[in-house]
Tab-separated table of C-alpha atoms in Angstrom:
chain	number	residue	atom	x	y	z
A	1	UNK	CA	116.725	101.045	112.580
A	2	UNK	CA	117.232	102.209	109.024
A	3	UNK	CA	119.840	104.564	107.636
A	4	UNK	CA	118.324	107.585	105.954
A	5	UNK	CA	119.789	109.159	102.815
A	6	UNK	CA	121.639	111.738	104.894
A	7	UNK	CA	123.284	109.116	107.112
A	8	UNK	CA	121.208	109.783	110.219
A	9	UNK	CA	119.439	106.934	111.965
A	10	UNK	CA	115.684	106.605	111.846
A	11	UNK	CA	113.976	104.481	114.448
A	12	UNK	CA	111.106	102.410	113.164
A	13	UNK	CA	108.533	100.814	115.428
A	14	UNK	CA	108.334	97.025	115.458
A	15	UNK	CA	104.898	97.063	113.804
A	16	UNK	CA	106.339	99.081	110.913
A	17	UNK	CA	109.187	96.606	110.504
A	18	UNK	CA	106.765	93.681	110.545
A	19	UNK	CA	104.669	95.336	107.828
A	20	UNK	CA	107.733	96.078	105.683
A	21	UNK	CA	109.073	92.574	106.205
A	22	UNK	CA	105.740	91.143	105.072
A	23	UNK	CA	105.660	93.228	101.887
A	24	UNK	CA	109.316	92.556	101.094
A	25	UNK	CA	108.935	88.803	101.583
A	26	UNK	CA	105.633	88.629	99.712
A	27	UNK	CA	106.235	91.295	97.086
A	28	UNK	CA	105.718	89.057	94.049
A	29	UNK	CA	102.451	87.609	95.370
A	30	UNK	CA	101.197	91.064	96.423
A	31	UNK	CA	102.203	92.584	93.087
A	32	UNK	CA	100.463	89.837	91.093
A	33	UNK	CA	97.284	90.079	93.186
A	34	UNK	CA	96.972	93.860	93.083
A	35	UNK	CA	98.407	95.079	89.776
A	36	UNK	CA	95.147	94.379	87.919
A	37	UNK	CA	92.715	95.268	90.729
A	38	UNK	CA	89.953	97.480	89.349
A	39	UNK	CA	89.957	100.857	91.114
A	40	UNK	CA	88.648	102.701	88.065
A	41	UNK	CA	85.594	104.233	89.778
A	42	UNK	CA	87.654	105.494	92.700
A	43	UNK	CA	90.394	106.846	90.392
A	44	UNK	CA	87.796	108.562	88.198
A	45	UNK	CA	86.276	110.226	91.247
A	46	UNK	CA	89.730	111.359	92.399
A	47	UNK	CA	90.690	112.633	88.950
A	48	UNK	CA	87.467	114.636	88.659
A	49	UNK	CA	89.096	117.021	91.159
A	50	UNK	CA	92.490	117.048	89.445
A	51	UNK	CA	93.379	119.429	86.627
A	52	UNK	CA	94.876	118.213	83.357
A	53	UNK	CA	98.664	117.818	83.402
A	54	UNK	CA	98.680	117.863	87.207
A	55	UNK	CA	101.587	116.579	89.265
A	56	UNK	CA	100.397	113.598	91.336
A	57	UNK	CA	102.151	111.773	94.157
A	58	UNK	CA	101.215	108.108	94.589
A	59	UNK	CA	101.797	107.794	98.344
A	60	UNK	CA	102.336	104.104	99.026
A	61	UNK	CA	102.163	102.893	95.452
A	62	UNK	CA	102.515	99.151	96.096
A	63	UNK	CA	102.573	97.493	92.675
A	64	UNK	CA	102.526	100.863	90.900
A	65	UNK	CA	99.146	100.117	89.329
A	66	UNK	CA	97.683	103.575	89.846
A	67	UNK	CA	100.928	105.481	89.250
A	68	UNK	CA	101.194	103.797	85.846
A	69	UNK	CA	97.611	104.654	84.946
A	70	UNK	CA	98.093	108.287	85.992
A	71	UNK	CA	101.285	108.437	83.934
A	72	UNK	CA	99.575	106.827	80.934
A	73	UNK	CA	96.799	109.435	81.202
A	74	UNK	CA	99.382	112.198	80.847
A	75	UNK	CA	99.917	113.244	84.443
A	76	UNK	CA	103.344	113.883	85.892
A	77	UNK	CA	103.754	111.265	88.639
A	78	UNK	CA	106.045	110.545	91.562
A	79	UNK	CA	105.620	107.396	93.609
A	80	UNK	CA	106.890	106.227	96.984
A	81	UNK	CA	106.570	103.052	98.990
A	82	UNK	CA	108.191	101.612	102.110
A	83	UNK	CA	108.922	98.189	100.665
A	84	UNK	CA	112.234	97.969	98.831
A	85	UNK	CA	111.031	94.979	96.801
A	86	UNK	CA	107.755	96.631	95.777
A	87	UNK	CA	109.658	99.783	94.807
A	88	UNK	CA	111.880	97.702	92.571
A	89	UNK	CA	108.926	95.960	90.911
A	90	UNK	CA	106.866	99.144	90.598
A	91	UNK	CA	109.807	100.974	89.012
A	92	UNK	CA	110.053	98.305	86.325
A	93	UNK	CA	106.285	98.198	85.827
A	94	UNK	CA	105.666	101.952	85.680
A	95	UNK	CA	108.849	103.293	84.173
A	96	UNK	CA	108.906	105.764	87.081
A	97	UNK	CA	111.762	105.694	89.580
A	98	UNK	CA	109.792	104.752	92.682
A	99	UNK	CA	111.465	106.103	95.798
A	100	UNK	CA	111.729	103.817	98.795
A	101	UNK	CA	110.884	105.651	102.010
A	102	UNK	CA	108.741	105.351	105.087
A	103	UNK	CA	105.740	107.640	105.288
A	104	UNK	CA	107.181	109.542	108.241
A	105	UNK	CA	110.316	110.263	106.159
A	106	UNK	CA	108.298	112.114	103.535
A	107	UNK	CA	108.847	115.878	103.650
A	108	UNK	CA	108.057	117.981	100.589
A	109	UNK	CA	106.806	121.550	100.317
A	110	UNK	CA	104.206	122.734	97.807
A	111	UNK	CA	105.204	120.394	94.977
A	112	UNK	CA	102.134	118.325	94.118
A	113	UNK	CA	98.702	119.178	92.760
A	114	UNK	CA	97.237	115.985	94.231
A	115	UNK	CA	98.185	113.053	96.440
A	116	UNK	CA	96.768	109.573	95.865
A	117	UNK	CA	96.985	107.349	98.951
A	118	UNK	CA	94.832	104.329	98.202
A	119	UNK	CA	94.863	101.842	101.110
A	120	UNK	CA	98.330	102.909	102.201
A	121	UNK	CA	97.915	105.226	105.179
A	122	UNK	CA	96.076	102.469	107.039
A	123	UNK	CA	99.513	100.998	107.807
A	124	UNK	CA	100.491	103.998	109.930
A	125	UNK	CA	100.610	103.649	113.689
A	126	UNK	CA	97.897	105.822	115.246
A	127	UNK	CA	100.392	108.219	116.840
A	128	UNK	CA	101.968	109.033	113.445
A	129	UNK	CA	98.803	109.744	111.454
A	130	UNK	CA	98.455	113.456	112.213
A	131	UNK	CA	102.110	114.203	111.507
A	132	UNK	CA	102.103	112.294	108.207
A	133	UNK	CA	98.816	113.904	107.150
A	134	UNK	CA	100.316	117.328	107.863
A	135	UNK	CA	103.340	116.412	105.734
A	136	UNK	CA	101.021	115.390	102.904
A	137	UNK	CA	99.180	118.707	103.185
A	138	UNK	CA	102.488	120.573	103.178
A	139	UNK	CA	103.460	118.765	99.949
A	140	UNK	CA	100.404	120.141	98.135
A	141	UNK	CA	100.530	123.366	96.189
A	142	UNK	CA	98.252	126.104	97.501
């Protein structure tokens, strides 16, 4: 169980806890291995659909690699991740306050122009995918 910001209890499946434990315990190694990974072609394809000065959410930012690049390109960027340790490292790396939250805790309405979720949603348990995808859609501006 985890306490949410409002004091209520959120139950997290064992598989989620194992994933978070892995990333928290191995945050430095993961950060070092992924921060320089070349996703330029994929990012360029994504950005070809995104207007200038758009507001982008990096959904599961890990090291913050892509959030930092989006920010450096002039986009307004928010970033979230489930791992407390990766959030701490990504905040330092990007200069963006990365919010620590589980994907099923994310609830925003019509805020973002685009959502970048590169290799992050694959960590969701099957039964949570549709709900989280709906929440992502709800977070997008019309």
